[in-house]
Coordinates of C-alpha atoms and ligand atoms in Angstrom, one line a residue:
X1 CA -85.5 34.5 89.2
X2 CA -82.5 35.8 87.1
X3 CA -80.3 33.2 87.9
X4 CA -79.7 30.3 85.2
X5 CA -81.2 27.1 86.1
X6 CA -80.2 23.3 84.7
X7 CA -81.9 20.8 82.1
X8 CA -80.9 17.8 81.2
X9 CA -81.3 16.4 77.8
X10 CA -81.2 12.7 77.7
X11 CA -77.2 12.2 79.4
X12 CA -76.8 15.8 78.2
X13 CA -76.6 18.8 81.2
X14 CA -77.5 22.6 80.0
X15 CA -78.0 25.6 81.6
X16 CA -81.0 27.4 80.3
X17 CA -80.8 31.5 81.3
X18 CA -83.7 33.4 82.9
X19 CA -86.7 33.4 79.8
X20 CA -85.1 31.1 78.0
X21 CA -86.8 28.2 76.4
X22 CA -85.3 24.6 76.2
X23 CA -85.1 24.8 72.2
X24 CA -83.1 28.2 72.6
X25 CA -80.5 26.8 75.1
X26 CA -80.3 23.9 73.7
X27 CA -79.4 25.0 70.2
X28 CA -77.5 27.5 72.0
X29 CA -75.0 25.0 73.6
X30 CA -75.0 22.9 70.7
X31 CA -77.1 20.4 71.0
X32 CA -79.0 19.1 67.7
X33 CA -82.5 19.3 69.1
X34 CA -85.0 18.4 66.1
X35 CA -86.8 21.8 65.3
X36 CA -88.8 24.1 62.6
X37 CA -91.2 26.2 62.9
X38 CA -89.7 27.7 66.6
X39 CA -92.9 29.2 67.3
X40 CA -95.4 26.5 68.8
X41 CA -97.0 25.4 65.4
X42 CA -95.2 22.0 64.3
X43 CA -94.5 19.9 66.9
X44 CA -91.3 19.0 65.8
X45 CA -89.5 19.9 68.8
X46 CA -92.3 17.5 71.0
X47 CA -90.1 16.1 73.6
X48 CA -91.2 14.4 77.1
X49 CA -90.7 16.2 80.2
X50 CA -89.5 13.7 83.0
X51 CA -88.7 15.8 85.9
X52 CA -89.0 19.5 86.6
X53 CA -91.7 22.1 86.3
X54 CA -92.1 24.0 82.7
X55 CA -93.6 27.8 81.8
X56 CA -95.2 27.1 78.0
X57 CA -95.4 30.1 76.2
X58 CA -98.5 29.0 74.1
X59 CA -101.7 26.6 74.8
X60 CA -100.0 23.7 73.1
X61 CA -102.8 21.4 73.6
X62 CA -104.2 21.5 70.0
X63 CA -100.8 20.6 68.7
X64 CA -100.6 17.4 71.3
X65 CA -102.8 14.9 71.2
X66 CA -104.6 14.1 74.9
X67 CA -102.3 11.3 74.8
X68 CA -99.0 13.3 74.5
X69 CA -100.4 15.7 77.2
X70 CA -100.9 12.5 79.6
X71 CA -97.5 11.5 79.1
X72 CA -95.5 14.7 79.6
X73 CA -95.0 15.8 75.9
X74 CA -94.3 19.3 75.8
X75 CA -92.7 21.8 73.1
X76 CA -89.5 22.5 74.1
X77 CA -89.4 25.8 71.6
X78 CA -92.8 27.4 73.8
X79 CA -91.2 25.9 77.2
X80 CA -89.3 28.1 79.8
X81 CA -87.9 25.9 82.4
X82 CA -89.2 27.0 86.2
X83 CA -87.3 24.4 87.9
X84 CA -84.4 22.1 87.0
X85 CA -86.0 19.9 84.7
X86 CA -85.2 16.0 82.8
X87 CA -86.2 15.9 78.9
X88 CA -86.2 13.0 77.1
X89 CA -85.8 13.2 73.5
X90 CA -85.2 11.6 70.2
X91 CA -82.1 13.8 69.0
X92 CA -81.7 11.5 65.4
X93 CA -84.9 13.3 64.7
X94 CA -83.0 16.4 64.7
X95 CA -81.1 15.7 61.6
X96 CA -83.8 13.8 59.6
X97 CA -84.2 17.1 57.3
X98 CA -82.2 16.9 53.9
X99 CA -81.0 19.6 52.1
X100 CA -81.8 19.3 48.1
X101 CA -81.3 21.9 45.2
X102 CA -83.4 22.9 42.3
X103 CA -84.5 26.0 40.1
X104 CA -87.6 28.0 39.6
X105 CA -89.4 26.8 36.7
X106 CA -92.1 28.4 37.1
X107 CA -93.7 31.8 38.8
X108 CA -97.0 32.3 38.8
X109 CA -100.0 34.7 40.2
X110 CA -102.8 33.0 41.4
X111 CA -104.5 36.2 43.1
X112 CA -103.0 39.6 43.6
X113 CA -101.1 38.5 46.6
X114 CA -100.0 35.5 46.6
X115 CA -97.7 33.7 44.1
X116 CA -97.5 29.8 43.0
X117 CA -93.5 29.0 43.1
X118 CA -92.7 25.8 41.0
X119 CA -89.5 24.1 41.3
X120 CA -87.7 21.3 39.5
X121 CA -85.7 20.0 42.0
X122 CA -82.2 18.2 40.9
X123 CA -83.5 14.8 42.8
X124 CA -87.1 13.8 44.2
X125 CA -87.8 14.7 48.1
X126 CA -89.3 12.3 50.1
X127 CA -92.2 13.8 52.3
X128 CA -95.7 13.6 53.1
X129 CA -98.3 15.4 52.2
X130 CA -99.1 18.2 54.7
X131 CA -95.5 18.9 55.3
X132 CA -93.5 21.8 54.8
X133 CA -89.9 23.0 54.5
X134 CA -87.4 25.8 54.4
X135 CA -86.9 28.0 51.2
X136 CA -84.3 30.2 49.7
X137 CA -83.4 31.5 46.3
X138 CA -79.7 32.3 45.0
X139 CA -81.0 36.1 44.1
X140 CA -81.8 36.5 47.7
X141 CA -78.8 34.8 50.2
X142 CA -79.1 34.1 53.7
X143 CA -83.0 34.5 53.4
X144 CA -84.8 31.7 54.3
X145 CA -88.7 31.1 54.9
X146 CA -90.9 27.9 55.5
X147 CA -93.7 27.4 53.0
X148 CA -96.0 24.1 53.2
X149 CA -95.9 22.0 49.3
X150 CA -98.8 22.6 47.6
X151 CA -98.3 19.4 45.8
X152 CA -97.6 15.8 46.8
X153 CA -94.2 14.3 46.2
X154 CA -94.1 13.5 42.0
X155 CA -91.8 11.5 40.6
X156 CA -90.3 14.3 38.5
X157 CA -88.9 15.8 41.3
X158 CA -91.4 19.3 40.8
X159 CA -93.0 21.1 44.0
X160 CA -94.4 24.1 44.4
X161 CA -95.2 26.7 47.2
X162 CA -98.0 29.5 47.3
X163 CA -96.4 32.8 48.5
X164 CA -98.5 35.5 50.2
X165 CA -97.2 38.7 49.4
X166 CA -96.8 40.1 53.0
X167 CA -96.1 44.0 53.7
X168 CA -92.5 44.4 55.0
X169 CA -91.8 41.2 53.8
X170 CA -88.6 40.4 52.2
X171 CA -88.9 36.6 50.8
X172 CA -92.6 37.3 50.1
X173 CA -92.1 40.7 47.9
X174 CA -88.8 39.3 46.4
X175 CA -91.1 36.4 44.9
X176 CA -93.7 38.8 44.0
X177 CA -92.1 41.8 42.1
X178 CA -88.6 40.0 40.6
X179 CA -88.4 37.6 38.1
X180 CA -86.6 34.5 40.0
X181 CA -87.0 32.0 37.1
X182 CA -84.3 30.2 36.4
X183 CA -82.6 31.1 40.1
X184 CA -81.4 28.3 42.2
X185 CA -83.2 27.2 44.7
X186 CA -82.3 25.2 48.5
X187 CA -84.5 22.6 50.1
X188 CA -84.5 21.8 53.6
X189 CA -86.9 19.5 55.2
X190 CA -89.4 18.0 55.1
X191 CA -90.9 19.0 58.5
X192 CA -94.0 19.2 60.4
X193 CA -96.6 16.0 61.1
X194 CA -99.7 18.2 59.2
X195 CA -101.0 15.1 57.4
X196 CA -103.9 13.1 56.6
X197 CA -104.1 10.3 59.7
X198 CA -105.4 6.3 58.6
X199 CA -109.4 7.0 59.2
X200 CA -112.4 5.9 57.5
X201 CA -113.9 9.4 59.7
X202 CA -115.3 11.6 57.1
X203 CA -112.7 14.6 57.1
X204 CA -113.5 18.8 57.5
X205 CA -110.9 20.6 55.9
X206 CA -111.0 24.3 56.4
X207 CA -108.4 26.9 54.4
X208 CA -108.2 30.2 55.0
X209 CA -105.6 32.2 52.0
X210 CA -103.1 30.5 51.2
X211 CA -103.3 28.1 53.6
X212 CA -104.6 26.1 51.2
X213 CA -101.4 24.8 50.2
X214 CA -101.1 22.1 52.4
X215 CA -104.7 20.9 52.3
X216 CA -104.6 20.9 48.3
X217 CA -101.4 18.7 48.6
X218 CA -103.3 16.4 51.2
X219 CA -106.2 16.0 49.2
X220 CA -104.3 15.4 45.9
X221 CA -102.5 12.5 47.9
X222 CA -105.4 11.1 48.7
X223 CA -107.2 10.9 45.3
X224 CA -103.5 8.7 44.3
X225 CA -104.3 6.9 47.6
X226 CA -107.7 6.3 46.1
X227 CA -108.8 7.2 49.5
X228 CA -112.4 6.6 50.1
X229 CA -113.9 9.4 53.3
X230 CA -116.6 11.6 53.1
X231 CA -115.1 14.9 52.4
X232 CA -116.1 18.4 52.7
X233 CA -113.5 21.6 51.9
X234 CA -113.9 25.0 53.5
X235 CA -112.1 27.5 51.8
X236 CA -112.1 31.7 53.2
X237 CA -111.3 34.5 51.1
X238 CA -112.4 38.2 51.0
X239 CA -113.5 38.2 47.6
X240 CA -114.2 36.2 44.8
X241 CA -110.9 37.1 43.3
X242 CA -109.3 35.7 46.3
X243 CA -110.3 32.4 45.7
X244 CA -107.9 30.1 43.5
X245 CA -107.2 26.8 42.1
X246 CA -110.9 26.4 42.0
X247 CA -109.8 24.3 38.7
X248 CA -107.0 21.8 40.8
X249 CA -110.2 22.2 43.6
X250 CA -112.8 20.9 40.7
X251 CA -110.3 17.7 39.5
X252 CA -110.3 16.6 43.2
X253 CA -114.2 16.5 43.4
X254 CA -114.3 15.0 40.2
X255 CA -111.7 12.0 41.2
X256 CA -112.8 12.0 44.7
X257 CA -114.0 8.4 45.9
X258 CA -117.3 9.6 47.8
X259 CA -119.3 12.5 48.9
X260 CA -117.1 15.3 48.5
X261 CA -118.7 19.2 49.4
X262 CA -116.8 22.4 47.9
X263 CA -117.8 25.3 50.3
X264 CA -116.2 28.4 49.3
X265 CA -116.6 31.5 52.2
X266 CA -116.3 34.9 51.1
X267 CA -115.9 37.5 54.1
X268 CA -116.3 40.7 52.1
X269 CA -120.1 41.1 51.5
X270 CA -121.4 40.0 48.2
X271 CA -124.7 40.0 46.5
X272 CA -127.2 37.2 47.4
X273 CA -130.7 37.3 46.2
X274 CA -130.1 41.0 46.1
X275 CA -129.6 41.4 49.6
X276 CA -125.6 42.2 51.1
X277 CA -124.7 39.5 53.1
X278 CA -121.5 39.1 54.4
X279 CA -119.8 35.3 55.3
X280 CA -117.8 33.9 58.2
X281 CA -115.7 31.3 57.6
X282 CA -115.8 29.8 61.3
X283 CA -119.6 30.2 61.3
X284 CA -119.7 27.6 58.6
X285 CA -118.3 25.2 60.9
X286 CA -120.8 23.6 63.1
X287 CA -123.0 23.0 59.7
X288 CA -120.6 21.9 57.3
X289 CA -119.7 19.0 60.2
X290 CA -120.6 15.8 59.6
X291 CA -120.7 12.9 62.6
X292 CA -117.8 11.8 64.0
X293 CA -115.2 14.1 61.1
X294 CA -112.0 14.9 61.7
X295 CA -110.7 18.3 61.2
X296 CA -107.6 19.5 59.0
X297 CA -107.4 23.4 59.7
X298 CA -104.9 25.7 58.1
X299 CA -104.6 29.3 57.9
X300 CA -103.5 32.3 59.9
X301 CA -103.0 31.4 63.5
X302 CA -106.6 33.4 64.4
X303 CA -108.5 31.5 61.9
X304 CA -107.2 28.6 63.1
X305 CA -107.6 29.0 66.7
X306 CA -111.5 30.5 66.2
X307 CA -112.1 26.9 64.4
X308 CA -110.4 24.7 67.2
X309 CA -112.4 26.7 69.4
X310 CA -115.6 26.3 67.4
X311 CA -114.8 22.3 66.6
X312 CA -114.4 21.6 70.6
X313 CA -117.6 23.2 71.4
X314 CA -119.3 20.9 69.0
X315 CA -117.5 17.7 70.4
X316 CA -114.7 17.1 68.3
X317 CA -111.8 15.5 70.5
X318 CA -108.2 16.9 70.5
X319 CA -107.0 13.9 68.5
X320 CA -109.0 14.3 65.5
X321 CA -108.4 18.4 65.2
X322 CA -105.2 18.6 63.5
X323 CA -103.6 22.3 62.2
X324 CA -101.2 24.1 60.9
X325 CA -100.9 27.8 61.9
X326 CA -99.3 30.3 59.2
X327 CA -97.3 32.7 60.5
X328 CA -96.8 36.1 59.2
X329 CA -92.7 35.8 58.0
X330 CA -91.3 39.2 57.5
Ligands
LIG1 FE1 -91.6 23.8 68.3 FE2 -92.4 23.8 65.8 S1 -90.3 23.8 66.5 S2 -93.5 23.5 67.6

């Protein structure tokens, strides 16, 4: 149809045009609906549908728990009304993210595409582990792009972000080929729900690139936590030069409190025995799963949709497959 149709936000009414998702028209027309990533891979916009039929964009089910499903949850940024439709949502969510400052303090290359961005932020943010939030430096205005901490919160107020260099990217090869140390930086968030859930369920963590920030950060939290789960880490490169933090990787194991497996995947074929073979990160799945684990998956959104694919064949439930998808940010 190309005529606008109605939604109503909690006492608000909208009109939402043809094509349109909820998040779009709502933020259009003012409304301060809680939001990141835009694109389906946070859940931060998760509101509950209470009347009306919805288009979503995306399968959202891996993002959802069953439970959410069962109740109506749906994503309002991957949503295009088809009817008039009722949403129910917690708006104070929608300004939960702070806004803190700080400068580069470090800048450093951990393989030849991507880049370890540490910052000594002017006050300590509060957020979990898992967790992301928006980025920009003074040297580059108006640019901003989400990166996931690659460290749990510290009481000096330091994070850090991995940067992969992307072609055409113009955060990514700013970080990569200037010298920002010293350059203010702005903080907003945290956002995203990409953390370790209460479980005594030994835990599969797979990383593909630099989606190992996160899972680093996660795992670093837990050794504090002194958190004791049978543990095993996938990590997917190409090459051997791709892999990185194998020393941060090495502390965790040694700290860890219980099994804990380091499986690094190289896809670009390597030597073994003197015959080529070639690995697959996904394929490494269904052996490197123990009983009952729960799964903690980040990487590039194909990565990460092969292993949900991969993790429900072999009986893992919705609720205990949890991922963050890295999108390519030009
Ligand atoms: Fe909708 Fe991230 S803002 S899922």
């Amino acid at each position: 149809t190309n005529l606008a149709t109605t939604a109503h936000i909690n006492d608000t009414t909208i009109s939402v045009l043809p094509d349109e998702t909820l998040l779009t028209a709502a933020l259009r027309q003012g409304i301060n609906f809680p939001n990141s990533c835009r694109v389906g891979g946070c859940a931060t916009c998760k509101c509950k549908l209470t009347a009306g039929r919805v288009k979503e964009l995306t399968e959202s089910t891996y993002i959802l728990s069953d439970d959410d499903m069962d109740q109506g949850y749906i994503l309002a940024c991957q949503s295009v009304p088809q009817t008039e439709v009722s949403i129910e949502v917690d708006l104070s969510r929608g300004r939960a993210a702070q806004q803190v400052f700080g400068a580069v303090i470090a800048q450093h290359k951990l393989t030849h595409d991507i880049t370890r961005l540490s910052v000594q932020l002017d006050a300590p943010l509060n957020y979990k582990a898992g967790q992301f939030a928006q980025i920009s430096v003074d040297s580059l205005p108006h640019v901003n792009r989400s990166y996931s901490f690659a460290n749990p919160p510290q009481e000096d107020g330091c994070v850090s972000f991995f940067v992969r260099k992307v072609d055409g990217g113009i955060f990514s090869t700013h970080i990569h080929e200037q010298d920002v140390i010293g350059q203010k930086v702005t903080i907003e968030g945290p956002a995203g729900d990409f953390c370790l859930r209460d479980s005594d369920a030994p835990i599969l963590l797979v990383a593909g690139g630099s989606g190992l920030a996160p899972i680093l950060a996660i795992l670093q939290d837990a050794v504090q936590n002194k958190v004791q789960r049978s543990a095993t880490l996938l990590f997917g490169a190409r090459s051997s030069e791709d892999l990185y933090c194998l020393d941060q990787i090495e502390e965790i194991k040694r700290h860890w409190q219980g099994e804990f497996r380091f499986v690094p995947v190289l896809s670009d074929a390597s030597q073994v025995d003197g015959a080529e073979r070639r690995h697959n990160l996904i394929e490494q799945i269904p052996q490197s799963l123990e009983r009952g684990a729960h799964a903690y998956l980040c990487g590039p959104p194909a990565m990460v949709d092969s292993a949900v694919a991969v993790l429900r064949e072999h009986g893992v439930g919705n609720d205990y497959i949890h991922a963050d998808r890295f999108l390519t940010q030009h």
